[in-house]
PDB file of C-alpha atoms in Angstrom:
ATOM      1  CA  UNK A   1      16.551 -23.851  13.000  1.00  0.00           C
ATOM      2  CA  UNK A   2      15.673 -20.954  10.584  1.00  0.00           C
ATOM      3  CA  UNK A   3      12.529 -20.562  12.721  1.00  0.00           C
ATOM      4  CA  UNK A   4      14.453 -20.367  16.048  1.00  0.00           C
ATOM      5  CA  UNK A   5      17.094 -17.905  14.549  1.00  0.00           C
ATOM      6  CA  UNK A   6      14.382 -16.194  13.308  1.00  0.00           C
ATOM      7  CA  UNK A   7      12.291 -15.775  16.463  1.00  0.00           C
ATOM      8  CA  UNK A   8      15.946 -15.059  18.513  1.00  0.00           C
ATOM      9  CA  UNK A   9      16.724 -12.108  15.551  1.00  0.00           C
ATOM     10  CA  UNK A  10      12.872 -10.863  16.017  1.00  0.00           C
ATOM     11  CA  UNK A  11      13.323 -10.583  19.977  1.00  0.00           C
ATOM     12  CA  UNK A  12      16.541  -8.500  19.682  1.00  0.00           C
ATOM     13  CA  UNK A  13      14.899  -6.296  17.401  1.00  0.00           C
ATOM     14  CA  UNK A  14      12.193  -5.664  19.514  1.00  0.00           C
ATOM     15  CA  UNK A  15      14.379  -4.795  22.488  1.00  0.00           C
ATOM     16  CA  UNK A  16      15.951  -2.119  20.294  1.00  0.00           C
ATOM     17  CA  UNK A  17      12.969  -0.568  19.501  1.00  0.00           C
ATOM     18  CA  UNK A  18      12.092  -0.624  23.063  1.00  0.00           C
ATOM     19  CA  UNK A  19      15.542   0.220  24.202  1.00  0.00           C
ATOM     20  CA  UNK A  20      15.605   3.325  21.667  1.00  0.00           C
ATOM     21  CA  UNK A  21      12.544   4.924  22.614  1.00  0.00           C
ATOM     22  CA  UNK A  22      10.615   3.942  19.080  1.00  0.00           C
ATOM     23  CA  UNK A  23       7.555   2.419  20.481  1.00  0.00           C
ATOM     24  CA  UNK A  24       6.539   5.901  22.244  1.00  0.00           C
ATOM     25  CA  UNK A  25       4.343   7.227  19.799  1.00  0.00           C
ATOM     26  CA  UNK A  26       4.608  10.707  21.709  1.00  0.00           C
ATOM     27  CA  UNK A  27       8.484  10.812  21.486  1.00  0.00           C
ATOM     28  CA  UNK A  28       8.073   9.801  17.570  1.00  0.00           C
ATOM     29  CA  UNK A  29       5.942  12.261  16.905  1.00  0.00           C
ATOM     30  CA  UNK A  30       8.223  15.215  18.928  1.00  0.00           C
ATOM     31  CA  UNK A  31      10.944  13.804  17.054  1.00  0.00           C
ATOM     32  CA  UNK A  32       9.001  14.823  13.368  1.00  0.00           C
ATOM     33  CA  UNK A  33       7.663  17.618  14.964  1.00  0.00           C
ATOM     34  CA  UNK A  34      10.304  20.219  12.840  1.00  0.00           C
ATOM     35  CA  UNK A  35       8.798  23.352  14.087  1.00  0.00           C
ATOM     36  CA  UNK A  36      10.305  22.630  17.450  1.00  0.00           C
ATOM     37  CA  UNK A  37      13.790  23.126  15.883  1.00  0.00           C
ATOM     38  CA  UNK A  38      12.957  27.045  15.875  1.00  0.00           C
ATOM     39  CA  UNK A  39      11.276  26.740  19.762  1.00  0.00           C
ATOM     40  CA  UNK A  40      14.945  25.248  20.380  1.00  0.00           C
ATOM     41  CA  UNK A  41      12.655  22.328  22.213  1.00  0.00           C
ATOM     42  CA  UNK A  42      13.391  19.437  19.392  1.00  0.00           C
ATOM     43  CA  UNK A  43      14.899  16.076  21.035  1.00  0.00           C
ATOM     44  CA  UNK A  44      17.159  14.912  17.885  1.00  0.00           C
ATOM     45  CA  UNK A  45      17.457  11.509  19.489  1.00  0.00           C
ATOM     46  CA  UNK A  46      15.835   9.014  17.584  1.00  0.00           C
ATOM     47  CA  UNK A  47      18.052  10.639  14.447  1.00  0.00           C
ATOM     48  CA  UNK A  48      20.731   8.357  16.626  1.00  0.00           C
ATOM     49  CA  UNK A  49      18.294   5.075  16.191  1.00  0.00           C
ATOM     50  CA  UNK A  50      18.896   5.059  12.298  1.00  0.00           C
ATOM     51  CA  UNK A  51      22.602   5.893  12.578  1.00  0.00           C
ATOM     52  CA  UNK A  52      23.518   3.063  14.788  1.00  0.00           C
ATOM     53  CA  UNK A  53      21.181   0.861  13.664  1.00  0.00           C
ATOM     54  CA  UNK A  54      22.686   1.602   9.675  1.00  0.00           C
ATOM     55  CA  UNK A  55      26.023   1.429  11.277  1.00  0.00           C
ATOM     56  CA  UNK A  56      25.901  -1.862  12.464  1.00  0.00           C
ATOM     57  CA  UNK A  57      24.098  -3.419   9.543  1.00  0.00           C
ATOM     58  CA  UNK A  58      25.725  -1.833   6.740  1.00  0.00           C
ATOM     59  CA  UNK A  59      28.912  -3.940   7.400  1.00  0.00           C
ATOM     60  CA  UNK A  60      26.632  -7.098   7.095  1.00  0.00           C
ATOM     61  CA  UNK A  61      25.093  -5.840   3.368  1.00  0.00           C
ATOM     62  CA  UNK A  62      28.603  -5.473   2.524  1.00  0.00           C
ATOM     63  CA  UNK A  63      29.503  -8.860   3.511  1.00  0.00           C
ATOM     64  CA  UNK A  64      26.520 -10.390   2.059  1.00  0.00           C
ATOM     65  CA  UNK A  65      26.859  -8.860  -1.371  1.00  0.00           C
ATOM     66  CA  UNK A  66      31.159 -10.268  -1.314  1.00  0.00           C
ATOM     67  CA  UNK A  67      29.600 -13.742  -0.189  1.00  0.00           C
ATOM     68  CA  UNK A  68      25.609 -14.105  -0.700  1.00  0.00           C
ATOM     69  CA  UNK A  69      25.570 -17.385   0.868  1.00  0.00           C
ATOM     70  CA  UNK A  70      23.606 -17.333   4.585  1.00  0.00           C
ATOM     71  CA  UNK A  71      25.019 -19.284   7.400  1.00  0.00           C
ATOM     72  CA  UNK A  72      22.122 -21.523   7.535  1.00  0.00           C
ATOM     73  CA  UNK A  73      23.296 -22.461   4.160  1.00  0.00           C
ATOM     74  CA  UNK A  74      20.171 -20.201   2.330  1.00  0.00           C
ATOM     75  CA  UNK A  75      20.756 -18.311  -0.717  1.00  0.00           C
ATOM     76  CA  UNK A  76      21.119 -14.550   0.390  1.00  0.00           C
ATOM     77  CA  UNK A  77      18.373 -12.723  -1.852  1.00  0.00           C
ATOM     78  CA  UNK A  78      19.495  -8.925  -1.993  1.00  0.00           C
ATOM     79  CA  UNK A  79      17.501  -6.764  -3.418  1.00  0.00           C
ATOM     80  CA  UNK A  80      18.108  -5.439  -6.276  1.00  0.00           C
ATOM     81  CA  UNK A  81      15.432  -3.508  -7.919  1.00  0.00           C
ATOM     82  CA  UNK A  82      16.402  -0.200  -9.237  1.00  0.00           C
ATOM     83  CA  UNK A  83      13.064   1.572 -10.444  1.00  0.00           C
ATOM     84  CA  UNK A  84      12.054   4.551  -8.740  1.00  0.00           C
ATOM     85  CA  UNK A  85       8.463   5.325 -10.123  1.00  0.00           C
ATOM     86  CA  UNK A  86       5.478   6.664  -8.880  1.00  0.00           C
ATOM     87  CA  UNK A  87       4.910   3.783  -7.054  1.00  0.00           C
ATOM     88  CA  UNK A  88       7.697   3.864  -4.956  1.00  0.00           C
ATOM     89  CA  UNK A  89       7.456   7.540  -3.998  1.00  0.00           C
ATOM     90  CA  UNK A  90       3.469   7.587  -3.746  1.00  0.00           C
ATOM     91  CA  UNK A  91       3.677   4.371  -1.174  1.00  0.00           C
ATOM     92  CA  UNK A  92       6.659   6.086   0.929  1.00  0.00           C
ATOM     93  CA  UNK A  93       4.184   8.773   1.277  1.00  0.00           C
ATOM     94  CA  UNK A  94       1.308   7.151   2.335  1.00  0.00           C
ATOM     95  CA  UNK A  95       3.265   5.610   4.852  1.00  0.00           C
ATOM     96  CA  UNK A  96       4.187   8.874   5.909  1.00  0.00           C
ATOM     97  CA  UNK A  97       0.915  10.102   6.705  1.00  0.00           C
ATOM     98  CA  UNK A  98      -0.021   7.402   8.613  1.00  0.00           C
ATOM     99  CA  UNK A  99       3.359   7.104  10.768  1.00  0.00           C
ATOM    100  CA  UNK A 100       2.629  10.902  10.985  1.00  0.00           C
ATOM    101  CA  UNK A 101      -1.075  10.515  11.936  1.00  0.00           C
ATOM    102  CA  UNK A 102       0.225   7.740  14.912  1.00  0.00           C
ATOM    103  CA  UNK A 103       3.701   7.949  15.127  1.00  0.00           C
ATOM    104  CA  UNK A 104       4.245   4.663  15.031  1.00  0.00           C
ATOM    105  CA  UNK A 105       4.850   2.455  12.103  1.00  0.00           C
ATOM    106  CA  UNK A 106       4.930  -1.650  11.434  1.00  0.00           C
ATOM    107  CA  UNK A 107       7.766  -2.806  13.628  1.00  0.00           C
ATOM    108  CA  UNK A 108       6.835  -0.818  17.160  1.00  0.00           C
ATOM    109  CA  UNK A 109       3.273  -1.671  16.355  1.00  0.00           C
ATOM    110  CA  UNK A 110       4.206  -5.606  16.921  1.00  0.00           C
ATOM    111  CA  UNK A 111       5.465  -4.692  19.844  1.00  0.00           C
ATOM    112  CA  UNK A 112       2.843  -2.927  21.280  1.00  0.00           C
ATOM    113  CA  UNK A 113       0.597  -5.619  20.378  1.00  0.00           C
ATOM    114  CA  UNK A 114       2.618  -7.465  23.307  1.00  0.00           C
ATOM    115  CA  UNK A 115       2.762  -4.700  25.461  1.00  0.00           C
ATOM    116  CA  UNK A 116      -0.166  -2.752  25.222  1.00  0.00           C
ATOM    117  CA  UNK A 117      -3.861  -4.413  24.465  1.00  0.00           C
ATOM    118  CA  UNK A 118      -6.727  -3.116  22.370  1.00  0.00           C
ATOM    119  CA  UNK A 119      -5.228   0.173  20.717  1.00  0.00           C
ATOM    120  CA  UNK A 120      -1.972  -2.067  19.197  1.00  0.00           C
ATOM    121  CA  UNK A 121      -4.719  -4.513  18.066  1.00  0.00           C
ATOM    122  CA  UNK A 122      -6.586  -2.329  16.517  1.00  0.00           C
ATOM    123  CA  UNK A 123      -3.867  -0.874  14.568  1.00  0.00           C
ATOM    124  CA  UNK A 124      -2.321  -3.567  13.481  1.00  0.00           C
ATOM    125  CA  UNK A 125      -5.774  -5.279  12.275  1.00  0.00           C
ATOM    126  CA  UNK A 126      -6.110  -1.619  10.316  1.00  0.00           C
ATOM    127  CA  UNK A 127      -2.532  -1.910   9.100  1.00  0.00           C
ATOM    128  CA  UNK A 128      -3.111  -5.639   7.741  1.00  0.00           C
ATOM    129  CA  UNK A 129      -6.638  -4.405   6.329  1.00  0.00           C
ATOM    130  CA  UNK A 130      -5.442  -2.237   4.404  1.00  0.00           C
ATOM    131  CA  UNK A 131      -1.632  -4.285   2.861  1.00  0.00           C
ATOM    132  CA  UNK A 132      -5.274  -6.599   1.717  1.00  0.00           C
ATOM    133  CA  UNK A 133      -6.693  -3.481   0.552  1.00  0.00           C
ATOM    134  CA  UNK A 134      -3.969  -2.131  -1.531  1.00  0.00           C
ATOM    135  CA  UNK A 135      -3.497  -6.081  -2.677  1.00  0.00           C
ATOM    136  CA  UNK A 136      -6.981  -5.709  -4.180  1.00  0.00           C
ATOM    137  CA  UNK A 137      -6.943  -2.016  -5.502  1.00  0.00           C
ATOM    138  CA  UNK A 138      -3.305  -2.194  -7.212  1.00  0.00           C
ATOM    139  CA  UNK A 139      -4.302  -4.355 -10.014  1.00  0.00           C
ATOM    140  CA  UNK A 140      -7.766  -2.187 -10.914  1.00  0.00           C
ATOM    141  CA  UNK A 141      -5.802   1.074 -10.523  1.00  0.00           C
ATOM    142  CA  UNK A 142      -3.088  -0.604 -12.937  1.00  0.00           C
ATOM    143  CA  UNK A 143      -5.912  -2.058 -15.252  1.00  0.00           C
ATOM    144  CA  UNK A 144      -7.649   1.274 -15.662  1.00  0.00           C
ATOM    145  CA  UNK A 145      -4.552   3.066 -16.627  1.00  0.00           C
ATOM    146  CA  UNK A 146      -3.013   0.725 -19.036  1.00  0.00           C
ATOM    147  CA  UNK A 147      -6.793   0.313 -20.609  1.00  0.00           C
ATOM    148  CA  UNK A 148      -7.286   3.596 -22.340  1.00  0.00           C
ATOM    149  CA  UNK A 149      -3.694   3.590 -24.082  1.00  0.00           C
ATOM    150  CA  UNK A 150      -4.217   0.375 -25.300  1.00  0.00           C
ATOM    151  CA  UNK A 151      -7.428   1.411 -27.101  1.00  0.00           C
ATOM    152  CA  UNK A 152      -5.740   4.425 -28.625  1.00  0.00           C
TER     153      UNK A 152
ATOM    154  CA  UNK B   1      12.913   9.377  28.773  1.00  0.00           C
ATOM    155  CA  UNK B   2      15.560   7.519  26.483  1.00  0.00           C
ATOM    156  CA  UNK B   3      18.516  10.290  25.559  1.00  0.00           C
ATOM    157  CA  UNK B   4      20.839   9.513  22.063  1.00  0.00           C
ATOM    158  CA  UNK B   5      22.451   6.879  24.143  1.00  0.00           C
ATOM    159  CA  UNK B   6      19.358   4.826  24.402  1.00  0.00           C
ATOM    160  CA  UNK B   7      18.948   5.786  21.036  1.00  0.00           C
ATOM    161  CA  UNK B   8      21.938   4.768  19.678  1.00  0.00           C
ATOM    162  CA  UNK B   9      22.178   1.980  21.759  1.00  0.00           C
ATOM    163  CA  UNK B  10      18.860   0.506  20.874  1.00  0.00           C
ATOM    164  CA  UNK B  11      19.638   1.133  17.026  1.00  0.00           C
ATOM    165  CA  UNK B  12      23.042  -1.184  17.026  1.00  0.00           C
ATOM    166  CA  UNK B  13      20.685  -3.846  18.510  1.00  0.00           C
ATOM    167  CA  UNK B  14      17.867  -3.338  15.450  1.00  0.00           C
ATOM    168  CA  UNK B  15      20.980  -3.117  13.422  1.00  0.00           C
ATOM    169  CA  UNK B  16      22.790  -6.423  15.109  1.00  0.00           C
ATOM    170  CA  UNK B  17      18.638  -8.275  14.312  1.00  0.00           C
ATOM    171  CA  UNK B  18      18.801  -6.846  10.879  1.00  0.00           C
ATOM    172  CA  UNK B  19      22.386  -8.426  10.446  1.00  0.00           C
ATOM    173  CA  UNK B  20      21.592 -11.643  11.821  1.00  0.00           C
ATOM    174  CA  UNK B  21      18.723 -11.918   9.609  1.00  0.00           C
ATOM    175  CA  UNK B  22      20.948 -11.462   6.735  1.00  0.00           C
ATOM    176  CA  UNK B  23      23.793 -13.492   7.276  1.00  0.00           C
ATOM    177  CA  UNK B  24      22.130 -16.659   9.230  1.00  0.00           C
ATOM    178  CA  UNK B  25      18.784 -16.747   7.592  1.00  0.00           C
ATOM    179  CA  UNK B  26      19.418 -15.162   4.404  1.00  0.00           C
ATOM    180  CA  UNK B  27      16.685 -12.628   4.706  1.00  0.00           C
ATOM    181  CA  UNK B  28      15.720  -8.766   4.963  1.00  0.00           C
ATOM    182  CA  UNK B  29      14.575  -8.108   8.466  1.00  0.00           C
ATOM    183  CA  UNK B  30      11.538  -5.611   6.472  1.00  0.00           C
ATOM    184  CA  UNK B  31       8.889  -5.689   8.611  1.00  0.00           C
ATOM    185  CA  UNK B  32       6.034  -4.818   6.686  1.00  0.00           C
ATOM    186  CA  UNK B  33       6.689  -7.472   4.447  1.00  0.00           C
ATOM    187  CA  UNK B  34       7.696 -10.235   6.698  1.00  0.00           C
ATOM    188  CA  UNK B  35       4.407  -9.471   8.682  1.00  0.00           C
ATOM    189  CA  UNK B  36       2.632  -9.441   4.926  1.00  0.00           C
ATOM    190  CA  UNK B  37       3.767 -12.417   4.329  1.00  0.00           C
ATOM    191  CA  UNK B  38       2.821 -14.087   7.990  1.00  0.00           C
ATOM    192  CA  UNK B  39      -0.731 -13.665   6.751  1.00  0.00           C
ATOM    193  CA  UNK B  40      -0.507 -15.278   3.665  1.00  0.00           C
ATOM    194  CA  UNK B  41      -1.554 -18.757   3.133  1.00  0.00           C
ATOM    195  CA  UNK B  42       1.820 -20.943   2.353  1.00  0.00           C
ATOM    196  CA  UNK B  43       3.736 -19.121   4.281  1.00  0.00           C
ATOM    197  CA  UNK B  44       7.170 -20.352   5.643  1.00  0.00           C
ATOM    198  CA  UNK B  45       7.231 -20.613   9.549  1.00  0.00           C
ATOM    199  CA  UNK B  46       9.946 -18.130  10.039  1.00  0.00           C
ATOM    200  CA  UNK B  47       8.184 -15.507   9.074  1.00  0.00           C
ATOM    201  CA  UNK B  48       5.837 -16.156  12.210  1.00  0.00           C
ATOM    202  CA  UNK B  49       8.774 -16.525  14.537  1.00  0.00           C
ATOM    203  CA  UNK B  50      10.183 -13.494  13.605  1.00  0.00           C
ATOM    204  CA  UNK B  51       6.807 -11.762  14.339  1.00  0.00           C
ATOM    205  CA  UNK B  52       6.158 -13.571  17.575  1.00  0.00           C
ATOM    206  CA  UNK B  53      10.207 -12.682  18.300  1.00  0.00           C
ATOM    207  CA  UNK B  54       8.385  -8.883  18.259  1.00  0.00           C
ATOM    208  CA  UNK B  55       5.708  -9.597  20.147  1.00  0.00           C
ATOM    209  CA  UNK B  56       7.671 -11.354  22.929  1.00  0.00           C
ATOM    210  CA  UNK B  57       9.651  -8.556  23.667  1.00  0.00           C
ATOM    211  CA  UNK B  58       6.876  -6.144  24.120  1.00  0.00           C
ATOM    212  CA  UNK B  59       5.612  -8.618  26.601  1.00  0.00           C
ATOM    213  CA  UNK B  60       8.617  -9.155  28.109  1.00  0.00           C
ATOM    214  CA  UNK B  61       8.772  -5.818  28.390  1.00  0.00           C
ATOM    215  CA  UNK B  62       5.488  -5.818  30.070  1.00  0.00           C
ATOM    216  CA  UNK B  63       6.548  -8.418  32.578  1.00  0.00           C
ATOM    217  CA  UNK B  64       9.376  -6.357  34.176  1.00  0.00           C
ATOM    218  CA  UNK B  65       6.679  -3.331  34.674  1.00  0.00           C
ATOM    219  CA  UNK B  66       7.736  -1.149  31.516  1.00  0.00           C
ATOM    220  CA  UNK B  67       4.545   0.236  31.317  1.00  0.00           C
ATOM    221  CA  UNK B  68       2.282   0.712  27.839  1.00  0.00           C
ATOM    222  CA  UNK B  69       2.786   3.567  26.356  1.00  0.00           C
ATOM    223  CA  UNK B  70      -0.118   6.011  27.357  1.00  0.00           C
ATOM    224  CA  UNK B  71       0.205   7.765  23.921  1.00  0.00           C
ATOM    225  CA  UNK B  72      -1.002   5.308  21.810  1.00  0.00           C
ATOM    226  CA  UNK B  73      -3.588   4.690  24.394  1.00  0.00           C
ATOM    227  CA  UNK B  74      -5.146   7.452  24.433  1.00  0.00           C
ATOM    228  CA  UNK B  75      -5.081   8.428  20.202  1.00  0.00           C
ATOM    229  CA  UNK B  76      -9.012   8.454  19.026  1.00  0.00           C
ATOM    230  CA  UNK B  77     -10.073   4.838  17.818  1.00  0.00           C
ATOM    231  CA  UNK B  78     -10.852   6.291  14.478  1.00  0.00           C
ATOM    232  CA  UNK B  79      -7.832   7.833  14.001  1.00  0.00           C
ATOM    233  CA  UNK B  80      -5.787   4.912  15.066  1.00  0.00           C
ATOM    234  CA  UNK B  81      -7.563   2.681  12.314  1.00  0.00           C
ATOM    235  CA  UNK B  82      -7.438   5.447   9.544  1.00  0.00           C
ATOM    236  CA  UNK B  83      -3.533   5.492  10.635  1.00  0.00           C
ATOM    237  CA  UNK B  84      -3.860   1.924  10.047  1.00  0.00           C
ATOM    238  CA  UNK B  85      -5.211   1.613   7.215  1.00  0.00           C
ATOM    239  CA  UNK B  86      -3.029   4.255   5.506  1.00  0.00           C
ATOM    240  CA  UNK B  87       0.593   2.876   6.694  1.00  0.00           C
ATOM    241  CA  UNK B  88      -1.346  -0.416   5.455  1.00  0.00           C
ATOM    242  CA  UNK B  89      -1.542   0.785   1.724  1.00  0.00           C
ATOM    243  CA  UNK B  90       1.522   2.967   1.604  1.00  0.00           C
ATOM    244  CA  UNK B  91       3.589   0.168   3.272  1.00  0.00           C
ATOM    245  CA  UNK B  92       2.481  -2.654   0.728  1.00  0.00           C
ATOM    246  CA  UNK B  93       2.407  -0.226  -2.351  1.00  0.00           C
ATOM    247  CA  UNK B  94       6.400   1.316  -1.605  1.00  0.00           C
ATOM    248  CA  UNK B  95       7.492  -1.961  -0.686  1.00  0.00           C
ATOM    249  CA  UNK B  96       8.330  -1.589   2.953  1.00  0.00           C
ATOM    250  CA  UNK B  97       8.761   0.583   6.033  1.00  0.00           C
ATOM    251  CA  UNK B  98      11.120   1.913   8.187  1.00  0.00           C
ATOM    252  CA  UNK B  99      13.052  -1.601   9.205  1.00  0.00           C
ATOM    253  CA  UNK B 100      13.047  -2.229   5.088  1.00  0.00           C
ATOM    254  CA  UNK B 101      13.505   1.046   3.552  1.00  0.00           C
ATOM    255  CA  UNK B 102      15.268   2.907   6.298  1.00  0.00           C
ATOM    256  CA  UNK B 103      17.435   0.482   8.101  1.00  0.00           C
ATOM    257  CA  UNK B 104      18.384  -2.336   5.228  1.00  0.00           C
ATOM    258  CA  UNK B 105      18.042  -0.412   2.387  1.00  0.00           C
ATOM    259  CA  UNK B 106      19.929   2.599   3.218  1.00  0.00           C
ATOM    260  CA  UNK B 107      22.541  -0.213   5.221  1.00  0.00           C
ATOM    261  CA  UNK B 108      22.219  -1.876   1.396  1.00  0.00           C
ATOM    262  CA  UNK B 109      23.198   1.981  -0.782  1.00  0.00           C
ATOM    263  CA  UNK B 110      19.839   1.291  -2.284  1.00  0.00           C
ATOM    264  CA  UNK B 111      19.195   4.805  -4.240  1.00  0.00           C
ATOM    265  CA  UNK B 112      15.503   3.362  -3.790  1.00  0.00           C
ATOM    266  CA  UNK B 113      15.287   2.907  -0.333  1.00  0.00           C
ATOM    267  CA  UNK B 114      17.058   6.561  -0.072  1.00  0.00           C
ATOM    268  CA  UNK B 115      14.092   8.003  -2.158  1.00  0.00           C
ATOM    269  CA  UNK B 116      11.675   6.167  -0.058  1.00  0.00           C
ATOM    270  CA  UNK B 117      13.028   7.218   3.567  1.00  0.00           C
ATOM    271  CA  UNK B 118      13.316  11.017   2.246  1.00  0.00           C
ATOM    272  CA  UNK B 119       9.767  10.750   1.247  1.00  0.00           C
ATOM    273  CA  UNK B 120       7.974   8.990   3.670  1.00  0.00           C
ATOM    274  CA  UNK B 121      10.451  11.153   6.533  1.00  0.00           C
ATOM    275  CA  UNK B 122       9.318  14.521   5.116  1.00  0.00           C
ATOM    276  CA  UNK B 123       5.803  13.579   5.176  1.00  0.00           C
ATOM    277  CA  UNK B 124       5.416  12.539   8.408  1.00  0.00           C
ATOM    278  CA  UNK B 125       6.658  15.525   9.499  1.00  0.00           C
ATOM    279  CA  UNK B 126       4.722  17.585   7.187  1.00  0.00           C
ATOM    280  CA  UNK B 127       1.592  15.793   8.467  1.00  0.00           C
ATOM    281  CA  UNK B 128       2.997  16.449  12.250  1.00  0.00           C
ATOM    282  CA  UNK B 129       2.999  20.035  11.203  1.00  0.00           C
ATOM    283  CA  UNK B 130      -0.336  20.194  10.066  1.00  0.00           C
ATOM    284  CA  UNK B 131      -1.839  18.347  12.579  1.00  0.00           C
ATOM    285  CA  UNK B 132       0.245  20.626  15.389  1.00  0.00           C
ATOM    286  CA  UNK B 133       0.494  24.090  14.570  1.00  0.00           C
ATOM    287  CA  UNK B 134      -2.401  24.196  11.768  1.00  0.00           C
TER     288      UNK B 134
END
């Protein structure tokens, strides 16, 4: 059942993506193109993709954190971490570059993959290469830079 | 071409998924990490349905003639694996993407999704603005 729910709640968010015009990497990357504000040629639209989509599932978040109990009888796990460190901000903006670099990020890539062949593979293989990658690195970047001010 | 109708339109339905996935299944509808965790060994089957969920509608998609998008098509291989790669690292180091940061967490007031959207937003287009008018 959580599988099926899961698969039906996948779908629909694929159709949105779709539907909203997020797995054109062209219309993405017009979208973050900013200089186009001054040409007067900048299409604002996908601005409208966050606000709707925020819209509807804001009501949900506040539900959830009144009653954190899922239908399927699952504990709801909000998140709840606080921390904003380098971490945080230094992630967010390597994802930038590459969602600037493609215009297209995790969710439309998934799509693509069943839409559009070799180039969707490609990225996503690249995209799960390198969660591994940063998986491997973290904890050597982390050991290296608690290291030294332990031995002074 | 999709106007803010389409737009709008197709975010209540990512919004309606990422609701869903919250109040039946008890989960955040982040992408990067549900896809993350598909990968993993001992994983829990639902994180593969919601990924194949994805991937079916990009092939239903296919099957009533929306066409692939020629953009992404025609992007230089290395580029599109260096793009990869990167949203890769940044996705698993800020914990999460657009769907987890930008749609849940900002639906969720999380200050730290907030930080993270602003960030990885003004980036993206600072990197569109290199790579455009540089």
């Amino acid at each position: 059942m959580r599988s099926l729910t899961a698969g039906l709640f996948g779908f629909v968010f694929g159709l949105g993506l779709i539907v909203a015009g997020m797995t054109d990497p062209a219309r993405v990357l017009g979208f973050l193109d900013v200089a186009t504000i001054w040409a007067g040629s900048w299409d604002p639209s996908l601005a409208f993709v966050m606000i709707g989509a925020i819209a509807v599932a804001a009501p949900a978040f506040a539900i959830a954190r009144r009653k954190p109990v899922a239908l399927l009888g699952d504990p709801i796990a909000l998140p709840d971490r606080r921390l904003i460190d380098a971490r945080l901000v230094g992630g967010a903006a390597l994802f930038g570059l590459g969602w600037g670099l493609a215009g297209i990020c995790p969710g439309p890539a998934l799509v693509l993959l069943g839409n559009d062949g070799l180039s969707a593979l490609l990225f996503v293989a690249s995209l799960l290469a390198g969660g591994w990658l940063a998986d491997v690195l973290l904890p050597v970047l982390q050991r290296s830079r608690t290291a030294p001010r332990r031995a002074a | 071409m999709a106007g803010p109708i389409e737009a709008l339109a197709g975010g209540a339905l990512i919004g309606a998924a990422a609701a869903g996935m919250l109040l039946v299944n008890g989960r955040i509808a982040g992408i990067s990490g549900i896809l993350a965790r598909a990968v993993r060994p001992g994983v829990a089957p639902w994180q593969w349905a919601f990924v194949a969920g994805l991937l079916a509608a990009g092939l239903a998609a296919r099957l009533s003639g929306i066409e692939p998008t020629p953009a992404f098509a025609l992007l230089p291989v290395p580029m599109l694996i260096a793009a990869g790669l990167i949203v890769g690292i940044g996705t698993r180091i800020g914990s999460g993407c657009t769907s987890g940061h930008g749609v849940c967490g900002l639906a969720n007031l999380s200050p730290r999704s907030l930080v993270a959207t602003l960030v990885f937003m003004a980036v993206a287009a600072a990197t569109v603005f290199v790579t455009r008018h540089l």
